[in-house]
PDB file of C-alpha atoms in Angstrom:
ATOM      1  CA  UNK A   1       7.181 -12.966 -10.256  1.00 79.00           C
ATOM      2  CA  UNK A   2       8.141  -9.768  -8.534  1.00 83.00           C
ATOM      3  CA  UNK A   3       9.994  -9.389  -5.260  1.00 91.00           C
ATOM      4  CA  UNK A   4      10.865  -6.399  -3.099  1.00 95.00           C
ATOM      5  CA  UNK A   5      13.502  -6.576  -0.375  1.00 96.00           C
ATOM      6  CA  UNK A   6      14.017  -4.040   2.374  1.00 96.00           C
ATOM      7  CA  UNK A   7      16.953  -5.206   4.452  1.00 96.00           C
ATOM      8  CA  UNK A   8      16.731  -2.624   7.247  1.00 95.00           C
ATOM      9  CA  UNK A   9      13.989  -3.578   9.714  1.00 92.00           C
ATOM     10  CA  UNK A  10      14.546  -0.441  11.764  1.00 94.00           C
ATOM     11  CA  UNK A  11      16.816   2.545  12.121  1.00 94.00           C
ATOM     12  CA  UNK A  12      17.372   5.668  14.169  1.00 96.00           C
ATOM     13  CA  UNK A  13      18.157   9.032  12.626  1.00 97.00           C
ATOM     14  CA  UNK A  14      19.020  12.319  14.256  1.00 97.00           C
ATOM     15  CA  UNK A  15      16.660  15.198  13.604  1.00 97.00           C
ATOM     16  CA  UNK A  16      17.787  17.422  10.688  1.00 97.00           C
ATOM     17  CA  UNK A  17      20.058  14.720   9.284  1.00 97.00           C
ATOM     18  CA  UNK A  18      19.497  12.784   6.057  1.00 97.00           C
ATOM     19  CA  UNK A  19      18.604   9.099   6.006  1.00 97.00           C
ATOM     20  CA  UNK A  20      18.713   6.513   3.222  1.00 98.00           C
ATOM     21  CA  UNK A  21      16.293   3.600   3.172  1.00 98.00           C
ATOM     22  CA  UNK A  22      17.340   0.629   1.081  1.00 98.00           C
ATOM     23  CA  UNK A  23      15.141  -1.160  -1.426  1.00 98.00           C
ATOM     24  CA  UNK A  24      16.100  -3.785  -3.965  1.00 98.00           C
ATOM     25  CA  UNK A  25      13.725  -5.392  -6.389  1.00 97.00           C
ATOM     26  CA  UNK A  26      13.570  -8.304  -8.735  1.00 94.00           C
ATOM     27  CA  UNK A  27      11.520  -8.589 -11.894  1.00 91.00           C
ATOM     28  CA  UNK A  28      11.962  -9.789 -15.439  1.00 89.00           C
ATOM     29  CA  UNK A  29       9.451  -7.246 -16.683  1.00 89.00           C
ATOM     30  CA  UNK A  30      11.185  -4.460 -18.689  1.00 88.00           C
ATOM     31  CA  UNK A  31       8.453  -1.977 -17.761  1.00 88.00           C
ATOM     32  CA  UNK A  32       7.756  -1.314 -14.114  1.00 91.00           C
ATOM     33  CA  UNK A  33       7.118   1.373 -11.560  1.00 92.00           C
ATOM     34  CA  UNK A  34       8.582   1.822  -8.113  1.00 94.00           C
ATOM     35  CA  UNK A  35       6.723   3.483  -5.263  1.00 95.00           C
ATOM     36  CA  UNK A  36       7.512   4.537  -1.708  1.00 97.00           C
ATOM     37  CA  UNK A  37       4.846   4.848   0.962  1.00 97.00           C
ATOM     38  CA  UNK A  38       4.961   6.104   4.536  1.00 97.00           C
ATOM     39  CA  UNK A  39       2.796   4.519   7.219  1.00 96.00           C
ATOM     40  CA  UNK A  40       2.544   6.417  10.524  1.00 95.00           C
ATOM     41  CA  UNK A  41       1.200   4.693  13.605  1.00 91.00           C
ATOM     42  CA  UNK A  42      -2.290   5.822  12.599  1.00 89.00           C
ATOM     43  CA  UNK A  43      -2.204   3.195   9.843  1.00 89.00           C
ATOM     44  CA  UNK A  44      -2.751   5.214   6.691  1.00 90.00           C
ATOM     45  CA  UNK A  45      -0.384   4.505   3.815  1.00 93.00           C
ATOM     46  CA  UNK A  46       0.790   7.849   2.428  1.00 95.00           C
ATOM     47  CA  UNK A  47       2.175   7.942  -1.111  1.00 95.00           C
ATOM     48  CA  UNK A  48       5.568   9.674  -1.215  1.00 96.00           C
ATOM     49  CA  UNK A  49       7.277   9.254  -4.563  1.00 96.00           C
ATOM     50  CA  UNK A  50       7.212   7.319  -7.848  1.00 94.00           C
ATOM     51  CA  UNK A  51       9.944   6.250 -10.294  1.00 95.00           C
ATOM     52  CA  UNK A  52       9.251   4.674 -13.661  1.00 92.00           C
ATOM     53  CA  UNK A  53      11.709   2.172 -15.080  1.00 92.00           C
ATOM     54  CA  UNK A  54      12.224   4.274 -18.199  1.00 91.00           C
ATOM     55  CA  UNK A  55      12.628   7.571 -16.378  1.00 90.00           C
ATOM     56  CA  UNK A  56      16.028   9.059 -17.132  1.00 87.00           C
ATOM     57  CA  UNK A  57      16.248  11.171 -14.007  1.00 93.00           C
ATOM     58  CA  UNK A  58      15.848  10.259 -10.366  1.00 94.00           C
ATOM     59  CA  UNK A  59      12.506  11.290  -8.936  1.00 94.00           C
ATOM     60  CA  UNK A  60      12.344  14.037  -6.335  1.00 95.00           C
ATOM     61  CA  UNK A  61       9.438  15.294  -4.270  1.00 94.00           C
ATOM     62  CA  UNK A  62      10.253  17.928  -1.688  1.00 96.00           C
ATOM     63  CA  UNK A  63      12.516  16.366   0.942  1.00 97.00           C
ATOM     64  CA  UNK A  64      12.173  12.941  -0.668  1.00 97.00           C
ATOM     65  CA  UNK A  65      14.374  11.711  -3.472  1.00 97.00           C
ATOM     66  CA  UNK A  66      14.728   8.307  -5.026  1.00 97.00           C
ATOM     67  CA  UNK A  67      18.194   7.000  -5.841  1.00 96.00           C
ATOM     68  CA  UNK A  68      17.362   4.762  -8.788  1.00 96.00           C
ATOM     69  CA  UNK A  69      20.143   2.425  -9.928  1.00 96.00           C
ATOM     70  CA  UNK A  70      18.588   0.281 -12.613  1.00 95.00           C
ATOM     71  CA  UNK A  71      21.547  -2.013 -13.226  1.00 94.00           C
ATOM     72  CA  UNK A  72      21.714  -2.838  -9.520  1.00 95.00           C
ATOM     73  CA  UNK A  73      17.921  -3.086  -9.285  1.00 96.00           C
ATOM     74  CA  UNK A  74      17.840  -0.730  -6.353  1.00 97.00           C
ATOM     75  CA  UNK A  75      15.510   2.160  -5.551  1.00 97.00           C
ATOM     76  CA  UNK A  76      16.654   3.709  -2.298  1.00 98.00           C
ATOM     77  CA  UNK A  77      14.662   6.495  -0.672  1.00 98.00           C
ATOM     78  CA  UNK A  78      16.572   9.481   0.678  1.00 98.00           C
ATOM     79  CA  UNK A  79      14.874  11.731   3.216  1.00 97.00           C
ATOM     80  CA  UNK A  80      16.745  14.974   3.735  1.00 96.00           C
ATOM     81  CA  UNK A  81      16.596  17.147   6.868  1.00 96.00           C
ATOM     82  CA  UNK A  82      14.665  14.608   8.932  1.00 97.00           C
ATOM     83  CA  UNK A  83      11.813  15.852  11.076  1.00 97.00           C
ATOM     84  CA  UNK A  84      10.169  14.269  14.115  1.00 97.00           C
ATOM     85  CA  UNK A  85       7.055  13.718  12.007  1.00 96.00           C
ATOM     86  CA  UNK A  86       9.054  11.454   9.696  1.00 98.00           C
ATOM     87  CA  UNK A  87       8.987   8.709  12.338  1.00 98.00           C
ATOM     88  CA  UNK A  88       6.986   5.926  10.675  1.00 97.00           C
ATOM     89  CA  UNK A  89       7.178   2.694   8.708  1.00 96.00           C
ATOM     90  CA  UNK A  90       8.353   3.104   5.137  1.00 98.00           C
ATOM     91  CA  UNK A  91       7.398   0.657   2.399  1.00 97.00           C
ATOM     92  CA  UNK A  92       8.901   0.177  -1.020  1.00 97.00           C
ATOM     93  CA  UNK A  93       6.554  -1.261  -3.644  1.00 95.00           C
ATOM     94  CA  UNK A  94       6.680  -2.230  -7.286  1.00 93.00           C
ATOM     95  CA  UNK A  95       4.233  -2.612 -10.137  1.00 90.00           C
ATOM     96  CA  UNK A  96       5.324  -4.727 -13.085  1.00 86.00           C
ATOM     97  CA  UNK A  97       3.267  -3.428 -15.998  1.00 81.00           C
ATOM     98  CA  UNK A  98       3.353  -6.439 -18.259  1.00 77.00           C
ATOM     99  CA  UNK A  99       3.406  -9.284 -15.745  1.00 71.00           C
ATOM    100  CA  UNK A 100       1.107  -8.030 -13.007  1.00 68.00           C
ATOM    101  CA  UNK A 101      -2.542  -7.725 -13.919  1.00 68.00           C
ATOM    102  CA  UNK A 102      -4.952  -5.475 -12.096  1.00 68.00           C
ATOM    103  CA  UNK A 103      -2.340  -2.874 -11.083  1.00 79.00           C
ATOM    104  CA  UNK A 104      -0.995  -5.251  -8.451  1.00 84.00           C
ATOM    105  CA  UNK A 105       1.582  -3.737  -6.132  1.00 89.00           C
ATOM    106  CA  UNK A 106       4.189  -5.970  -4.517  1.00 91.00           C
ATOM    107  CA  UNK A 107       5.359  -4.556  -1.192  1.00 94.00           C
ATOM    108  CA  UNK A 108       8.534  -5.030   0.794  1.00 95.00           C
ATOM    109  CA  UNK A 109       8.563  -5.808   4.488  1.00 93.00           C
ATOM    110  CA  UNK A 110       9.113  -2.179   5.461  1.00 95.00           C
ATOM    111  CA  UNK A 111      11.668  -0.189   7.447  1.00 97.00           C
ATOM    112  CA  UNK A 112      10.764   1.489  10.717  1.00 97.00           C
ATOM    113  CA  UNK A 113      12.367   4.916  11.103  1.00 98.00           C
ATOM    114  CA  UNK A 114      12.587   6.706  14.425  1.00 97.00           C
ATOM    115  CA  UNK A 115      13.758  10.309  14.376  1.00 97.00           C
ATOM    116  CA  UNK A 116      15.511  11.417  17.555  1.00 96.00           C
ATOM    117  CA  UNK A 117      15.360  15.052  18.711  1.00 94.00           C
TER     118      UNK A 117
ATOM    119  CA  UNK B   1     -14.359  14.673   3.065  1.00 57.00           C
ATOM    120  CA  UNK B   2     -11.242  14.299   0.989  1.00 73.00           C
ATOM    121  CA  UNK B   3      -9.148  11.392  -0.222  1.00 93.00           C
ATOM    122  CA  UNK B   4     -10.066   7.882   0.811  1.00 96.00           C
ATOM    123  CA  UNK B   5     -12.110   7.258   3.938  1.00 96.00           C
ATOM    124  CA  UNK B   6     -12.808   4.008   5.733  1.00 97.00           C
ATOM    125  CA  UNK B   7     -15.334   3.073   8.402  1.00 96.00           C
ATOM    126  CA  UNK B   8     -15.220   1.809  11.010  1.00 97.00           C
ATOM    127  CA  UNK B   9     -11.660   2.534  12.068  1.00 95.00           C
ATOM    128  CA  UNK B  10     -11.738  -0.262  14.647  1.00 96.00           C
ATOM    129  CA  UNK B  11     -13.870  -3.383  14.764  1.00 96.00           C
ATOM    130  CA  UNK B  12     -14.022  -6.273  17.197  1.00 95.00           C
ATOM    131  CA  UNK B  13     -16.165  -9.230  16.195  1.00 92.00           C
ATOM    132  CA  UNK B  14     -16.812 -12.799  17.172  1.00 89.00           C
ATOM    133  CA  UNK B  15     -16.314 -15.676  14.786  1.00 88.00           C
ATOM    134  CA  UNK B  16     -20.050 -16.070  14.205  1.00 87.00           C
ATOM    135  CA  UNK B  17     -20.750 -12.396  13.505  1.00 88.00           C
ATOM    136  CA  UNK B  18     -21.408 -10.746  10.172  1.00 93.00           C
ATOM    137  CA  UNK B  19     -20.015  -7.284   9.638  1.00 95.00           C
ATOM    138  CA  UNK B  20     -19.065  -5.006   6.751  1.00 97.00           C
ATOM    139  CA  UNK B  21     -16.179  -2.643   6.129  1.00 97.00           C
ATOM    140  CA  UNK B  22     -16.863   0.456   4.080  1.00 98.00           C
ATOM    141  CA  UNK B  23     -14.539   2.463   1.871  1.00 98.00           C
ATOM    142  CA  UNK B  24     -15.326   5.665   0.036  1.00 97.00           C
ATOM    143  CA  UNK B  25     -13.058   7.617  -2.296  1.00 97.00           C
ATOM    144  CA  UNK B  26     -13.588  11.286  -3.100  1.00 95.00           C
ATOM    145  CA  UNK B  27     -10.916  11.464  -5.818  1.00 94.00           C
ATOM    146  CA  UNK B  28     -12.974  10.628  -8.888  1.00 93.00           C
ATOM    147  CA  UNK B  29     -10.992   7.434  -9.407  1.00 93.00           C
ATOM    148  CA  UNK B  30     -12.103   4.405 -11.400  1.00 92.00           C
ATOM    149  CA  UNK B  31     -10.270   1.609  -9.585  1.00 92.00           C
ATOM    150  CA  UNK B  32     -10.479   0.485  -5.977  1.00 94.00           C
ATOM    151  CA  UNK B  33      -8.604  -2.134  -3.950  1.00 94.00           C
ATOM    152  CA  UNK B  34      -8.725  -4.083  -0.697  1.00 95.00           C
ATOM    153  CA  UNK B  35      -5.463  -5.010   1.047  1.00 95.00           C
ATOM    154  CA  UNK B  36      -4.771  -7.004   4.197  1.00 95.00           C
ATOM    155  CA  UNK B  37      -1.853  -6.087   6.460  1.00 95.00           C
ATOM    156  CA  UNK B  38      -1.044  -8.692   9.092  1.00 93.00           C
ATOM    157  CA  UNK B  39       1.639  -8.336  11.712  1.00 86.00           C
ATOM    158  CA  UNK B  40       5.088  -9.124  10.361  1.00 75.00           C
ATOM    159  CA  UNK B  41       3.822  -9.845   6.827  1.00 83.00           C
ATOM    160  CA  UNK B  42       3.947  -7.677   3.717  1.00 85.00           C
ATOM    161  CA  UNK B  43       0.738  -6.126   2.480  1.00 91.00           C
ATOM    162  CA  UNK B  44      -1.380  -8.598   0.574  1.00 90.00           C
ATOM    163  CA  UNK B  45      -3.663  -7.541  -2.251  1.00 91.00           C
ATOM    164  CA  UNK B  46      -7.111  -9.110  -1.829  1.00 93.00           C
ATOM    165  CA  UNK B  47      -9.401  -7.640  -4.478  1.00 93.00           C
ATOM    166  CA  UNK B  48      -9.272  -5.156  -7.340  1.00 92.00           C
ATOM    167  CA  UNK B  49     -12.253  -3.421  -8.913  1.00 92.00           C
ATOM    168  CA  UNK B  50     -12.209  -1.311 -12.044  1.00 88.00           C
ATOM    169  CA  UNK B  51     -15.354   0.562 -13.045  1.00 85.00           C
ATOM    170  CA  UNK B  52     -17.302  -1.552 -10.573  1.00 84.00           C
ATOM    171  CA  UNK B  53     -16.136  -4.838 -12.082  1.00 85.00           C
ATOM    172  CA  UNK B  54     -13.882  -7.203 -10.170  1.00 85.00           C
ATOM    173  CA  UNK B  55     -10.646  -7.735 -12.088  1.00 82.00           C
ATOM    174  CA  UNK B  56      -8.532  -9.513  -9.490  1.00 74.00           C
ATOM    175  CA  UNK B  57      -9.195 -11.940  -6.682  1.00 75.00           C
ATOM    176  CA  UNK B  58      -6.034 -13.234  -5.083  1.00 74.00           C
ATOM    177  CA  UNK B  59      -7.252 -16.571  -3.737  1.00 84.00           C
ATOM    178  CA  UNK B  60      -9.109 -14.947  -0.876  1.00 91.00           C
ATOM    179  CA  UNK B  61     -11.331 -17.229   1.268  1.00 92.00           C
ATOM    180  CA  UNK B  62     -15.041 -16.935   0.592  1.00 92.00           C
ATOM    181  CA  UNK B  63     -15.668 -15.636   4.103  1.00 94.00           C
ATOM    182  CA  UNK B  64     -14.518 -12.311   2.624  1.00 95.00           C
ATOM    183  CA  UNK B  65     -17.025 -10.978   0.101  1.00 94.00           C
ATOM    184  CA  UNK B  66     -16.383  -7.676  -1.708  1.00 95.00           C
ATOM    185  CA  UNK B  67     -19.007  -5.412  -3.210  1.00 95.00           C
ATOM    186  CA  UNK B  68     -18.546  -2.353  -5.416  1.00 95.00           C
ATOM    187  CA  UNK B  69     -21.929  -0.707  -6.071  1.00 94.00           C
ATOM    188  CA  UNK B  70     -20.362   2.299  -7.814  1.00 93.00           C
ATOM    189  CA  UNK B  71     -16.915   3.693  -8.532  1.00 91.00           C
ATOM    190  CA  UNK B  72     -16.848   5.686  -5.277  1.00 95.00           C
ATOM    191  CA  UNK B  73     -17.776   2.961  -2.817  1.00 97.00           C
ATOM    192  CA  UNK B  74     -16.271  -0.391  -1.919  1.00 97.00           C
ATOM    193  CA  UNK B  75     -17.419  -2.789   0.780  1.00 97.00           C
ATOM    194  CA  UNK B  76     -15.897  -5.871   2.329  1.00 97.00           C
ATOM    195  CA  UNK B  77     -18.505  -8.162   3.862  1.00 97.00           C
ATOM    196  CA  UNK B  78     -17.205 -10.440   6.593  1.00 95.00           C
ATOM    197  CA  UNK B  79     -18.770 -13.615   7.955  1.00 93.00           C
ATOM    198  CA  UNK B  80     -17.588 -16.556  10.074  1.00 93.00           C
ATOM    199  CA  UNK B  81     -14.078 -15.159  10.320  1.00 93.00           C
ATOM    200  CA  UNK B  82     -11.165 -16.817  12.081  1.00 93.00           C
ATOM    201  CA  UNK B  83      -8.811 -15.278  14.668  1.00 93.00           C
ATOM    202  CA  UNK B  84      -6.016 -15.305  12.063  1.00 92.00           C
ATOM    203  CA  UNK B  85      -8.088 -12.854  10.011  1.00 95.00           C
ATOM    204  CA  UNK B  86      -7.309 -10.175  12.599  1.00 95.00           C
ATOM    205  CA  UNK B  87      -5.375  -7.499  10.706  1.00 96.00           C
ATOM    206  CA  UNK B  88      -5.428  -3.983   9.346  1.00 96.00           C
ATOM    207  CA  UNK B  89      -7.609  -3.833   6.233  1.00 97.00           C
ATOM    208  CA  UNK B  90      -6.648  -1.055   3.887  1.00 96.00           C
ATOM    209  CA  UNK B  91      -8.637   0.321   1.011  1.00 97.00           C
ATOM    210  CA  UNK B  92      -6.990   2.148  -1.883  1.00 95.00           C
ATOM    211  CA  UNK B  93      -8.016   3.801  -5.119  1.00 94.00           C
ATOM    212  CA  UNK B  94      -6.306   4.863  -8.336  1.00 92.00           C
ATOM    213  CA  UNK B  95      -7.376   6.823 -11.379  1.00 90.00           C
ATOM    214  CA  UNK B  96      -7.074   3.763 -13.568  1.00 83.00           C
ATOM    215  CA  UNK B  97      -5.248   0.456 -13.639  1.00 80.00           C
ATOM    216  CA  UNK B  98      -2.425   1.574 -15.895  1.00 72.00           C
ATOM    217  CA  UNK B  99      -1.128   4.248 -18.209  1.00 60.00           C
ATOM    218  CA  UNK B 100       0.753   6.441 -15.772  1.00 61.00           C
ATOM    219  CA  UNK B 101      -2.261   7.143 -13.602  1.00 59.00           C
ATOM    220  CA  UNK B 102      -2.037   4.015 -11.536  1.00 82.00           C
ATOM    221  CA  UNK B 103      -0.640   5.437  -8.294  1.00 89.00           C
ATOM    222  CA  UNK B 104      -2.719   4.029  -5.460  1.00 93.00           C
ATOM    223  CA  UNK B 105      -3.928   6.265  -2.646  1.00 94.00           C
ATOM    224  CA  UNK B 106      -4.826   4.576   0.602  1.00 95.00           C
ATOM    225  CA  UNK B 107      -7.375   5.116   3.322  1.00 95.00           C
ATOM    226  CA  UNK B 108      -6.589   5.024   7.059  1.00 94.00           C
ATOM    227  CA  UNK B 109      -7.571   1.375   7.389  1.00 95.00           C
ATOM    228  CA  UNK B 110      -9.886  -0.637   9.621  1.00 97.00           C
ATOM    229  CA  UNK B 111      -8.188  -2.511  12.420  1.00 96.00           C
ATOM    230  CA  UNK B 112     -10.100  -5.763  12.796  1.00 96.00           C
ATOM    231  CA  UNK B 113      -9.881  -8.080  15.774  1.00 95.00           C
ATOM    232  CA  UNK B 114     -11.612 -11.453  15.599  1.00 94.00           C
ATOM    233  CA  UNK B 115     -12.229 -13.090  18.967  1.00 91.00           C
TER     234      UNK B 115
END
């Protein structure tokens, strides 16, 4: 079975500063993918970034980067130069390719980020 | 229209009503999903369809009935719901179920309130 843990229920960040959102995962599957999504108050889940378990380099996508530490089973999201529009819930999710049929994503409980001007 | 759209965005229904949620994806994807997001609970996968065939049903009560008439449309038919079914229902789609094209893209959701 897969499990995703996000230990920070909420956090404040100053505009223009960087913020790191923690995510740890647990799976016995050697092949898996890690995803981060952003959910503004409007409700839509917006895909941000993906990291495959066999990827040698950390994923980056604009102001988003994923700090992937495989041995520690962590996949922290780093948002650089925070903007007011970054205020939202952030979810870490995992897909275990061998164990989870039907492209099932397991989600963490989320971290609420509030960017202060 | 682009991406994944859902209608209605908000729905209030009584326990004896029958209603349907609609999802449409404009991405040319082959797989579609229904998720339930309740307050203070992680997202729960309800149903998965691939090429209009259901491939996953995560022990969802029969009062929720999905329908996928084609690869672009997905419905969730609701009948005799309970107040605890009040939640945000999210639809998602992906190119396929695996093979590096499995990133799921979500719609804006339907916020359902059952009275």
